[in-house]
Coordinates of C-alpha atoms and ligand atoms in Angstrom, one line a residue:
M1422 CA 53.2 111.9 53.0
Q1423 CA 54.5 114.9 50.8
T1424 CA 58.1 114.9 50.2
V1425 CA 60.7 117.0 49.7
L1426 CA 63.8 114.8 48.0
V1427 CA 67.3 116.3 48.1
L1428 CA 69.5 114.9 45.1
D1429 CA 72.9 114.7 46.4
F1430 CA 76.1 116.4 43.8
G1431 CA 78.5 115.1 46.7
G1432 CA 78.6 118.6 48.7
Q1433 CA 79.6 119.0 52.3
Y1434 CA 75.8 120.0 53.4
S1435 CA 73.7 117.3 51.2
R1436 CA 72.7 116.0 54.8
L1437 CA 72.3 119.1 56.4
I1438 CA 69.8 120.2 53.8
A1439 CA 68.1 117.6 54.5
R1440 CA 67.5 118.0 58.5
R1441 CA 67.0 121.7 57.6
V1442 CA 63.5 120.6 55.9
R1443 CA 62.8 118.5 58.4
E1444 CA 63.0 121.1 60.6
L1445 CA 60.9 122.8 59.3
K1446 CA 58.4 119.8 59.5
V1447 CA 58.3 118.5 55.7
Y1448 CA 59.8 115.4 55.6
S1449 CA 63.1 115.5 53.0
E1450 CA 65.0 112.1 51.7
I1451 CA 68.4 112.0 50.0
V1452 CA 68.4 110.8 46.6
N1453 CA 71.6 109.7 43.9
H1454 CA 71.9 112.9 42.1
D1455 CA 71.2 110.2 39.4
I1456 CA 67.7 109.6 39.6
T1457 CA 66.0 109.5 36.4
A1458 CA 63.2 111.9 36.3
G1459 CA 60.4 109.0 36.0
E1460 CA 61.9 107.7 38.7
I1461 CA 60.9 110.9 40.1
K1462 CA 57.6 111.4 38.7
K1463 CA 56.4 107.8 40.6
R1464 CA 57.6 108.7 43.6
N1465 CA 55.4 112.6 43.8
P1466 CA 57.5 114.5 45.2
A1467 CA 56.5 117.8 47.0
G1468 CA 59.7 119.7 45.9
L1469 CA 63.1 119.0 44.9
I1470 CA 66.6 120.2 45.6
L1471 CA 70.0 120.1 44.5
S1472 CA 72.5 120.2 46.7
G1473 CA 76.1 121.9 46.2
G1474 CA 79.2 119.7 44.9
P1475 CA 83.0 120.1 44.8
A1476 CA 82.9 119.8 41.2
S1477 CA 83.2 122.7 37.9
V1478 CA 79.8 121.8 35.7
Y1479 CA 82.6 121.7 33.1
V1480 CA 85.0 119.2 34.8
E1481 CA 84.4 115.8 33.2
Q1482 CA 83.3 113.3 35.8
A1483 CA 81.1 116.6 37.2
P1484 CA 78.0 114.9 37.9
V1485 CA 74.4 115.3 36.4
C1486 CA 71.1 114.9 36.7
D1487 CA 68.2 113.9 34.4
K1488 CA 67.3 116.8 32.3
K1489 CA 63.4 116.4 32.6
I1490 CA 64.0 117.1 35.8
F1491 CA 62.6 120.6 35.3
D1492 CA 60.1 119.3 33.0
L1493 CA 58.2 117.6 35.3
G1494 CA 56.5 121.1 37.0
V1495 CA 58.3 119.9 40.3
P1496 CA 59.1 122.8 42.2
V1497 CA 63.4 122.1 42.3
L1498 CA 65.9 124.8 44.3
G1499 CA 69.1 124.3 43.7
I1500 CA 72.0 125.3 45.7
C1501 CA 75.9 126.7 44.9
Y1502 CA 76.1 123.8 42.1
G1503 CA 72.5 122.8 42.0
M1504 CA 72.2 126.3 40.6
Q1505 CA 75.1 126.2 38.3
L1506 CA 74.0 123.1 37.1
M1507 CA 70.8 124.1 36.8
A1508 CA 71.7 127.1 34.5
K1509 CA 73.9 125.3 32.3
L1510 CA 71.7 122.2 31.8
L1511 CA 68.9 125.7 31.1
G1512 CA 71.0 126.7 28.1
G1513 CA 72.2 129.7 30.3
H1514 CA 76.0 129.6 31.0
V1515 CA 79.1 129.0 34.3
A1516 CA 81.9 130.5 34.1
N1517 CA 85.6 130.8 36.4
T1518 CA 86.3 133.8 36.8
G1519 CA 88.9 132.8 38.5
M1520 CA 87.9 134.7 41.9
S1521 CA 86.3 132.3 44.7
E1522 CA 84.4 134.4 46.4
Y1523 CA 84.0 131.6 50.0
G1524 CA 82.9 133.2 53.9
K1525 CA 80.1 135.4 54.9
T1526 CA 79.0 138.2 51.9
S1527 CA 76.5 140.7 51.8
V1528 CA 73.5 140.7 49.0
T1529 CA 70.8 142.6 48.0
L1530 CA 67.5 140.8 47.7
D1531 CA 64.8 140.5 45.1
K1532 CA 62.4 141.7 47.6
D1533 CA 59.9 140.1 45.3
S1534 CA 60.8 136.7 44.2
T1535 CA 58.5 134.3 46.3
L1536 CA 62.2 133.1 47.9
F1537 CA 62.7 136.3 49.8
T1538 CA 59.3 137.3 51.0
G1539 CA 59.3 138.8 54.7
M1540 CA 62.6 140.3 54.6
A1541 CA 65.2 142.0 54.1
Q1542 CA 66.5 143.8 51.7
E1543 CA 69.8 143.8 52.5
Q1544 CA 71.3 140.3 53.9
I1545 CA 74.4 138.6 54.8
V1546 CA 75.1 134.7 53.5
W1547 CA 77.4 132.7 53.1
M1548 CA 78.8 132.5 49.6
S1549 CA 81.7 129.1 49.3
H1550 CA 82.1 128.7 44.9
Q1551 CA 84.7 129.5 42.3
D1552 CA 82.5 129.5 39.2
L1553 CA 79.4 131.3 38.6
V1554 CA 76.6 131.9 37.0
D1555 CA 77.7 134.2 34.5
Q1556 CA 74.6 134.4 31.7
L1557 CA 70.7 133.4 33.2
P1558 CA 68.4 130.7 31.0
P1559 CA 66.0 131.6 28.4
D1560 CA 63.1 133.3 30.3
F1561 CA 64.8 133.6 34.2
E1562 CA 65.8 136.5 36.5
T1563 CA 68.1 137.5 38.9
S1564 CA 66.7 137.6 42.1
A1565 CA 70.1 138.5 44.3
T1566 CA 73.1 140.0 43.6
T1567 CA 76.2 140.4 45.7
L1568 CA 79.2 142.5 44.6
A1569 CA 81.4 139.1 43.4
T1570 CA 78.6 138.1 42.0
P1571 CA 75.9 140.1 39.9
M1572 CA 73.5 136.5 39.4
A1573 CA 73.8 135.3 43.5
A1574 CA 70.2 134.0 42.6
F1575 CA 68.0 133.2 40.0
E1576 CA 64.6 132.3 38.7
H1577 CA 61.5 131.2 36.8
K1578 CA 58.7 132.1 39.1
K1579 CA 56.1 130.5 36.0
R1580 CA 58.2 126.9 35.9
R1581 CA 59.2 127.7 39.4
L1582 CA 62.0 126.6 39.3
Y1583 CA 64.9 129.1 41.7
G1584 CA 68.4 129.0 42.2
T1585 CA 71.4 130.7 44.9
Q1586 CA 74.9 130.8 44.7
F1587 CA 75.1 130.6 48.6
H1588 CA 74.6 128.2 51.2
P1589 CA 71.3 128.6 53.0
E1590 CA 71.3 126.4 55.2
V1591 CA 74.5 126.8 57.1
V1592 CA 74.0 128.8 60.3
H1593 CA 76.0 131.8 58.8
T1594 CA 72.8 132.0 56.3
P1595 CA 71.6 134.2 59.7
K1596 CA 68.0 134.7 57.8
G1597 CA 68.6 131.1 55.4
M1598 CA 65.9 129.0 56.9
H1599 CA 63.0 132.3 56.7
M1600 CA 64.1 131.0 52.8
L1601 CA 64.3 127.3 53.0
K1602 CA 60.7 127.7 54.2
N1603 CA 59.3 130.2 51.5
F1604 CA 60.5 127.6 49.3
L1605 CA 58.6 125.0 51.4
Y1606 CA 55.7 126.6 52.4
E1607 CA 55.0 129.4 49.6
V1608 CA 57.0 127.7 46.9
C1609 CA 56.0 124.2 46.9
D1610 CA 52.6 124.6 48.7
C1611 CA 54.2 121.8 51.6
A1612 CA 52.2 121.8 54.9
P1613 CA 54.9 121.8 58.0
T1614 CA 52.7 118.4 59.2
W1615 CA 55.5 116.3 59.6
T1616 CA 56.6 115.5 63.0
M1617 CA 58.4 112.6 65.0
V1618 CA 54.7 111.0 66.7
S1619 CA 53.7 111.1 62.6
K1620 CA 56.7 109.5 61.9
I1621 CA 56.4 107.1 64.5
E1622 CA 53.1 106.2 63.6
S1623 CA 54.0 105.6 60.6
E1624 CA 57.0 103.4 61.4
V1625 CA 55.4 101.2 63.2
E1626 CA 52.3 100.7 60.9
E1627 CA 54.7 99.4 58.8
I1628 CA 56.7 97.4 60.6
R1629 CA 53.7 95.6 62.4
E1630 CA 53.2 94.9 58.5
Q1631 CA 56.1 93.7 57.1
A1632 CA 56.3 90.9 60.9
G1633 CA 53.1 89.5 60.3
D1634 CA 52.8 86.5 62.9
A1635 CA 56.6 86.1 62.7
N1636 CA 58.5 86.7 66.1
V1637 CA 61.4 89.3 66.2
I1638 CA 64.5 89.3 68.2
C1639 CA 66.8 92.6 69.1
G1640 CA 70.0 93.2 70.5
L1641 CA 70.8 95.3 73.1
S1642 CA 73.2 97.1 74.3
G1643 CA 72.1 100.0 76.1
G1644 CA 72.9 102.5 73.2
V1645 CA 70.0 105.2 72.4
D1646 CA 69.2 103.3 68.7
S1647 CA 68.7 99.5 70.3
A1648 CA 67.3 100.9 72.7
T1649 CA 64.6 102.8 70.6
A1650 CA 64.3 101.1 67.5
A1651 CA 63.0 97.4 70.0
V1652 CA 60.7 100.2 71.9
L1653 CA 59.0 100.9 68.4
V1654 CA 58.8 97.4 67.5
H1655 CA 57.7 96.8 70.7
K1656 CA 54.5 98.7 70.0
A1657 CA 54.5 96.9 66.7
V1658 CA 54.2 93.8 67.7
G1659 CA 54.1 93.1 71.7
D1660 CA 55.1 90.4 72.4
K1661 CA 56.4 88.2 69.6
L1662 CA 59.3 90.3 69.9
T1663 CA 62.7 89.6 72.9
C1664 CA 65.3 91.2 73.5
I1665 CA 69.0 90.1 74.1
L1666 CA 70.3 91.7 75.8
V1667 CA 74.8 90.2 76.1
D1668 CA 76.0 91.3 79.5
H1669 CA 79.4 90.4 78.5
G1670 CA 81.2 92.2 81.5
L1671 CA 82.5 95.0 79.5
L1672 CA 79.7 97.5 80.1
R1673 CA 80.1 100.9 81.8
K1674 CA 79.4 100.4 85.7
D1675 CA 75.3 99.3 85.8
E1676 CA 74.5 99.4 82.5
A1677 CA 73.2 96.2 82.1
E1678 CA 70.6 95.9 85.4
Q1679 CA 69.3 100.2 83.7
V1680 CA 68.8 98.2 80.4
E1681 CA 66.9 95.7 82.3
E1682 CA 65.1 97.9 84.6
T1683 CA 64.0 99.5 81.9
F1684 CA 62.8 97.5 79.5
K1685 CA 61.8 94.5 81.8
K1686 CA 59.9 96.2 84.0
H1687 CA 58.9 99.3 83.2
F1688 CA 58.1 98.6 79.4
K1689 CA 57.5 94.8 80.6
I1690 CA 59.5 93.7 76.5
N1691 CA 60.7 90.4 76.8
L1692 CA 64.0 90.8 78.3
I1693 CA 66.8 87.7 78.2
R1694 CA 70.1 88.5 79.2
A1695 CA 72.2 86.5 79.1
D1696 CA 75.3 86.8 81.6
V1697 CA 78.1 85.3 80.0
Q1698 CA 80.4 87.9 82.0
K1699 CA 83.0 84.8 82.8
R1700 CA 83.5 83.0 79.5
F1701 CA 84.7 86.5 78.4
I1702 CA 87.3 87.4 80.6
D1703 CA 88.5 83.1 80.0
L1704 CA 88.8 84.2 77.0
L1705 CA 90.5 87.4 76.9
S1706 CA 92.7 86.7 79.7
G1707 CA 96.6 87.2 78.5
V1708 CA 95.0 89.0 75.3
T1709 CA 97.1 92.2 74.8
E1710 CA 96.7 92.8 71.1
P1711 CA 93.7 95.5 70.4
E1712 CA 93.1 93.4 67.4
K1713 CA 92.5 89.8 68.5
K1714 CA 90.5 91.4 71.7
R1715 CA 87.7 92.8 69.3
H1716 CA 87.8 89.8 67.6
I1717 CA 87.2 87.2 70.1
I1718 CA 84.6 89.5 71.2
G1719 CA 83.1 89.9 68.7
Y1720 CA 83.0 86.1 67.7
E1721 CA 82.0 84.8 71.3
F1722 CA 79.1 87.9 71.0
I1723 CA 77.5 86.3 68.1
K1724 CA 78.0 82.9 69.8
V1725 CA 75.8 84.0 72.3
F1726 CA 73.4 85.7 70.9
E1727 CA 72.8 82.8 68.2
E1728 CA 72.6 80.6 71.4
E1729 CA 70.2 82.3 73.3
A1730 CA 68.3 83.0 69.8
S1731 CA 68.1 78.8 69.1
K1732 CA 65.7 79.2 71.9
I1733 CA 62.9 81.8 70.6
K1734 CA 60.8 79.5 68.4
G1735 CA 59.3 80.7 64.7
V1736 CA 62.2 84.1 64.5
K1737 CA 62.3 85.5 61.2
Y1738 CA 63.4 88.9 61.7
L1739 CA 66.1 90.4 63.6
V1740 CA 65.9 94.8 64.3
Q1741 CA 68.5 96.7 63.2
G1742 CA 69.1 100.3 64.7
T1743 CA 70.4 101.7 61.9
L1744 CA 70.2 105.2 61.3
Y1745 CA 70.0 107.5 58.2
P1746 CA 73.9 108.3 57.9
D1747 CA 74.3 104.4 57.7
V1748 CA 71.9 104.3 55.5
I1749 CA 73.2 106.8 53.0
E1750 CA 76.8 105.6 53.1
S1751 CA 76.2 102.0 51.9
G1752 CA 73.8 103.4 49.7
A1753 CA 70.8 101.6 48.5
N1754 CA 72.3 97.9 48.3
R1755 CA 70.7 97.0 51.2
E1756 CA 73.4 94.0 51.3
S1757 CA 75.9 96.0 52.6
A1758 CA 73.5 97.3 55.2
K1759 CA 73.0 93.2 56.1
I1760 CA 76.9 93.3 56.1
K1761 CA 77.1 95.8 59.1
T1762 CA 74.9 94.0 61.8
H1763 CA 77.4 92.6 63.9
H1764 CA 80.1 95.5 62.9
N1765 CA 79.2 97.0 66.6
V1766 CA 80.9 94.2 68.2
G1767 CA 83.9 93.7 66.2
A1768 CA 83.7 93.9 62.7
L1769 CA 83.0 91.0 61.6
P1770 CA 81.3 90.2 58.2
V1771 CA 78.0 87.3 59.5
E1772 CA 75.3 87.0 58.2
M1773 CA 72.9 85.6 60.3
D1774 CA 69.4 83.8 58.6
F1775 CA 67.3 86.8 60.0
E1776 CA 65.4 89.4 57.6
L1777 CA 65.9 93.0 58.9
I1778 CA 64.1 95.6 60.3
E1779 CA 65.8 98.3 60.6
P1780 CA 62.5 101.5 61.7
L1781 CA 66.1 103.9 62.4
R1782 CA 67.1 104.2 58.7
L1783 CA 65.6 107.2 57.6
L1784 CA 66.6 109.1 61.3
F1785 CA 69.3 111.0 62.2
K1786 CA 70.7 110.3 65.3
D1787 CA 69.5 113.2 67.1
E1788 CA 66.4 112.9 65.3
V1789 CA 66.1 109.3 67.4
R1790 CA 66.6 111.4 70.4
E1791 CA 63.7 112.9 70.3
V1792 CA 61.4 109.6 69.4
A1793 CA 63.9 108.0 72.4
A1794 CA 62.3 110.4 74.2
E1795 CA 58.8 110.7 72.7
L1796 CA 58.6 107.1 73.1
G1797 CA 59.3 107.5 77.0
L1798 CA 62.8 106.2 77.5
P1799 CA 64.9 107.4 80.8
E1800 CA 66.6 110.6 79.9
E1801 CA 69.9 108.4 80.4
I1802 CA 69.4 106.7 77.6
V1803 CA 68.2 108.8 75.7
W1804 CA 71.2 111.1 75.5
R1805 CA 73.7 108.1 76.3
Q1806 CA 77.2 108.7 75.1
P1807 CA 78.4 106.2 72.0
F1808 CA 79.9 103.7 73.3
P1809 CA 81.8 100.6 71.2
G1810 CA 80.7 97.1 71.2
P1811 CA 83.7 95.6 72.9
G1812 CA 83.1 97.7 75.7
L1813 CA 85.8 98.4 78.6
A1814 CA 88.0 95.8 77.2
I1815 CA 89.4 98.2 74.2
R1816 CA 90.7 101.0 77.4
I1817 CA 92.1 99.1 79.4
I1818 CA 95.5 98.4 77.9
G1819 CA 96.8 95.2 78.1
D1820 CA 95.6 92.3 80.0
V1821 CA 92.0 92.4 80.3
T1822 CA 91.1 90.9 84.0
D1823 CA 88.7 90.9 86.5
E1824 CA 90.7 93.6 89.0
R1825 CA 91.6 96.2 85.5
L1826 CA 87.6 96.0 84.8
K1827 CA 86.5 96.8 88.3
I1828 CA 89.0 99.4 87.8
L1829 CA 88.2 101.2 85.1
R1830 CA 84.4 100.8 85.6
E1831 CA 85.0 102.8 88.5
A1832 CA 86.9 105.2 87.0
D1833 CA 85.4 105.8 83.9
A1834 CA 81.2 105.7 86.7
I1835 CA 83.7 109.1 88.0
V1836 CA 84.2 110.9 85.4
D1837 CA 80.3 110.6 83.5
E1838 CA 79.2 112.0 87.1
E1839 CA 81.4 114.5 87.0
I1840 CA 80.5 115.5 83.8
K1841 CA 76.6 115.3 83.7
R1842 CA 77.5 117.0 87.0
A1843 CA 79.3 119.9 85.6
G1844 CA 76.1 120.1 82.9
L1845 CA 78.4 119.1 79.8
Y1846 CA 77.3 115.7 79.1
Q1847 CA 75.2 116.9 76.1
E1848 CA 77.5 119.3 74.2
I1849 CA 80.7 116.2 74.6
W1850 CA 80.6 113.8 72.0
Q1851 CA 82.4 110.9 74.2
A1852 CA 83.8 111.5 77.8
F1853 CA 85.8 109.1 79.6
A1854 CA 88.0 106.7 81.2
I1855 CA 91.6 104.6 80.0
L1856 CA 93.6 101.9 82.0
P1857 CA 97.1 102.0 80.6
A1858 CA 99.2 98.8 81.1
I1859 CA 101.6 100.9 83.6
K1860 CA 102.3 102.0 87.0
S1861 CA 104.0 105.1 88.9
V1862 CA 105.0 105.3 92.2
G1863 CA 103.3 107.7 94.4
V1864 CA 102.4 108.6 97.6
M1865 CA 99.4 108.4 100.2
G1866 CA 99.4 108.9 103.3
D1867 CA 102.5 107.9 104.6
S1868 CA 103.3 105.3 102.1
R1869 CA 104.6 104.8 98.8
T1870 CA 102.2 103.6 95.8
Y1871 CA 103.2 101.7 93.3
S1872 CA 99.7 102.2 91.3
Y1873 CA 98.5 102.1 87.9
P1874 CA 97.6 106.3 86.0
I1875 CA 93.5 106.6 84.6
I1876 CA 93.7 109.1 81.4
I1877 CA 90.7 110.7 80.9
R1878 CA 89.5 111.2 77.2
A1879 CA 86.8 113.7 76.4
V1880 CA 86.1 114.7 73.1
T1881 CA 84.1 117.3 70.8
S1882 CA 82.5 116.0 67.6
Q1883 CA 79.8 116.1 65.0
D1884 CA 80.5 112.8 63.7
A1885 CA 83.4 110.5 65.1
M1886 CA 85.5 111.4 62.2
T1887 CA 87.3 114.1 63.3
A1888 CA 87.6 115.4 67.0
D1889 CA 88.7 117.9 69.5
W1890 CA 89.7 117.0 72.4
A1891 CA 87.6 119.0 75.2
K1892 CA 88.2 121.6 76.2
L1893 CA 87.4 120.6 80.6
P1894 CA 87.6 123.3 82.9
Y1895 CA 89.6 122.6 85.8
D1896 CA 88.1 122.4 88.2
V1897 CA 85.8 119.8 87.0
L1898 CA 89.1 118.1 86.2
E1899 CA 90.2 118.6 89.6
R1900 CA 87.0 116.8 90.9
M1901 CA 87.5 114.0 88.8
S1902 CA 91.1 113.8 89.9
N1903 CA 90.8 114.0 93.3
R1904 CA 88.0 111.0 92.8
I1905 CA 89.2 108.4 90.9
I1906 CA 92.3 108.3 93.7
N1907 CA 90.5 108.8 97.1
E1908 CA 87.7 106.5 95.3
V1909 CA 89.1 104.0 93.7
E1910 CA 91.7 101.5 94.8
G1911 CA 94.5 101.1 93.0
V1912 CA 94.9 104.5 91.4
N1913 CA 96.9 106.9 92.3
R1914 CA 97.5 109.1 89.2
V1915 CA 95.1 110.6 87.0
A1916 CA 96.3 112.2 83.2
F1917 CA 94.2 114.0 80.7
D1918 CA 94.8 112.8 77.2
I1919 CA 94.9 116.6 75.0
S1920 CA 95.2 115.7 71.3
S1921 CA 92.7 115.2 68.6
K1922 CA 92.0 113.2 65.9
P1923 CA 93.2 112.9 64.0
P1924 CA 96.1 112.1 64.5
S1925 CA 95.2 110.9 67.4
T1926 CA 91.6 108.6 67.8
I1927 CA 89.5 108.8 70.2
E1928 CA 89.6 105.5 71.9
W1929 CA 93.2 103.8 72.7
E1930 CA 92.9 101.1 72.5
Ligands
XMP1389 P1 88.2 106.3 66.8 O1 88.9 105.4 68.1 O2 87.8 105.3 66.0 O3 86.8 106.2 67.1 O4 88.9 107.3 66.9 C1 85.2 106.4 66.6 C2 84.5 106.0 67.1 O5 83.8 104.9 67.3 C3 83.8 104.6 68.3 N1 84.3 102.5 68.2 C4 83.1 101.9 68.3 N2 81.6 101.8 67.9 N3 81.6 99.3 67.7 C5 80.8 101.2 67.6 O6 80.4 100.4 67.8 C6 83.2 99.4 67.6 O7 83.7 98.6 67.7 C7 83.7 100.9 68.0 N4 85.0 100.9 68.2 C8 85.0 102.2 68.1 C9 84.4 105.5 69.2 O8 84.1 105.5 70.9 C10 84.3 106.6 68.8 O9 83.1 107.0 69.2

């Protein structure tokens, strides 16, 4: 499989570069900048892309790459810092002019450059830099200029080494994809053949080899990651897979039923559903402190999971829905991945005696959704918004009781339905209801009420690290409010949370 490696110098766009390459149907992986030329050679990549990075090449701790990578005969594209580093290592010069160039910039391209083939000479590109190349390495040529940056792109055609000071990977460079396409298809000679279907096929083959005759278990949560991982593994090992759904009673409305329906009936996958709602409610009784709730739920979840797993003989593997961003964050250290095994359910670093199968470890979230759709998972699972492992318990402030769970579950289902009805489900990161631990006075008909409010939380986000409150249309909010107050017994008021993260968080807890 032709692979393009992205050497990461700490730039905010490294992942985006890898995504873009994959969008152009060439497989791409991110590797640390200190990978040696020898290791690269072993992987035999079709091309290398050096990412941007926040450092200046002359800073003492500036990340560098092995200079010998430029002698491998593999095409290289250096972007921003990547270009500057290439210049410095190959005998050019980088200067800090004291002038920074930031934002959309007009550039004049050399149309004879393979990188810019088929493009108009004047283009808009995205710049974000202080340093710039002011002297080319020997035998390099300038291939683009801007007013502030005379060497905005350079190349050594014969050695197939290219650099751009601007960022072709961001949307603010309208023809950026064209440039990347030229690099991949024309310079690296890649064919656009990588697809999700080919990815699925090779993944299934690998899982089959890894698992052999052993039994495999997988915890299902209702979310898209574990569901997709389970279906992929099922394709590889069939009946050797058993899925375990711990229904702790803290799931969203109809979630457990839907998972059961999908997996048992539709995919005919062995599924154990542990109905342990009472166990969890009993344990949570009187517990109001959020971290304590998380701890109890996490601990009990693992206990139930282990109890169920121990009923199956000869289990050697545990399927995890780990995604590529987690893999990148934990570096090459697979131990960290193991520690994270159950971070999902309560931040507990518990180790179980299983080897991991992680079929999604090289995919981004949106690629997982693509695989899920390809595998025939229902829309509701493919597009499911993220949901915390401890579930509704951390969206109930104070005591978690059956009555309060019922109120929140019904209100949450209305928020969910109305967001979907308004066609906003996919553009909103998360929209849900919260039940605080206060009551207030209201009037319904002729009587005074003294009931709970429901708070609606809706946010937009890329990765949950930061989030904006979603500007939901008034009519959608109005419908949610009317429906919640009319349909959910025990609620007489609805409020909308208009805080962003930071300083707030997405969940209330
Ligand atoms: P906060 O509230 O910290 O949430 O802004 C960030 C994102 O993480 C989700 N979340 C969890 N996800 N297990 C999970 O898998 C958990 O225990 C957990 N707690 C919070 C939250 O829904 C949001 O998307």
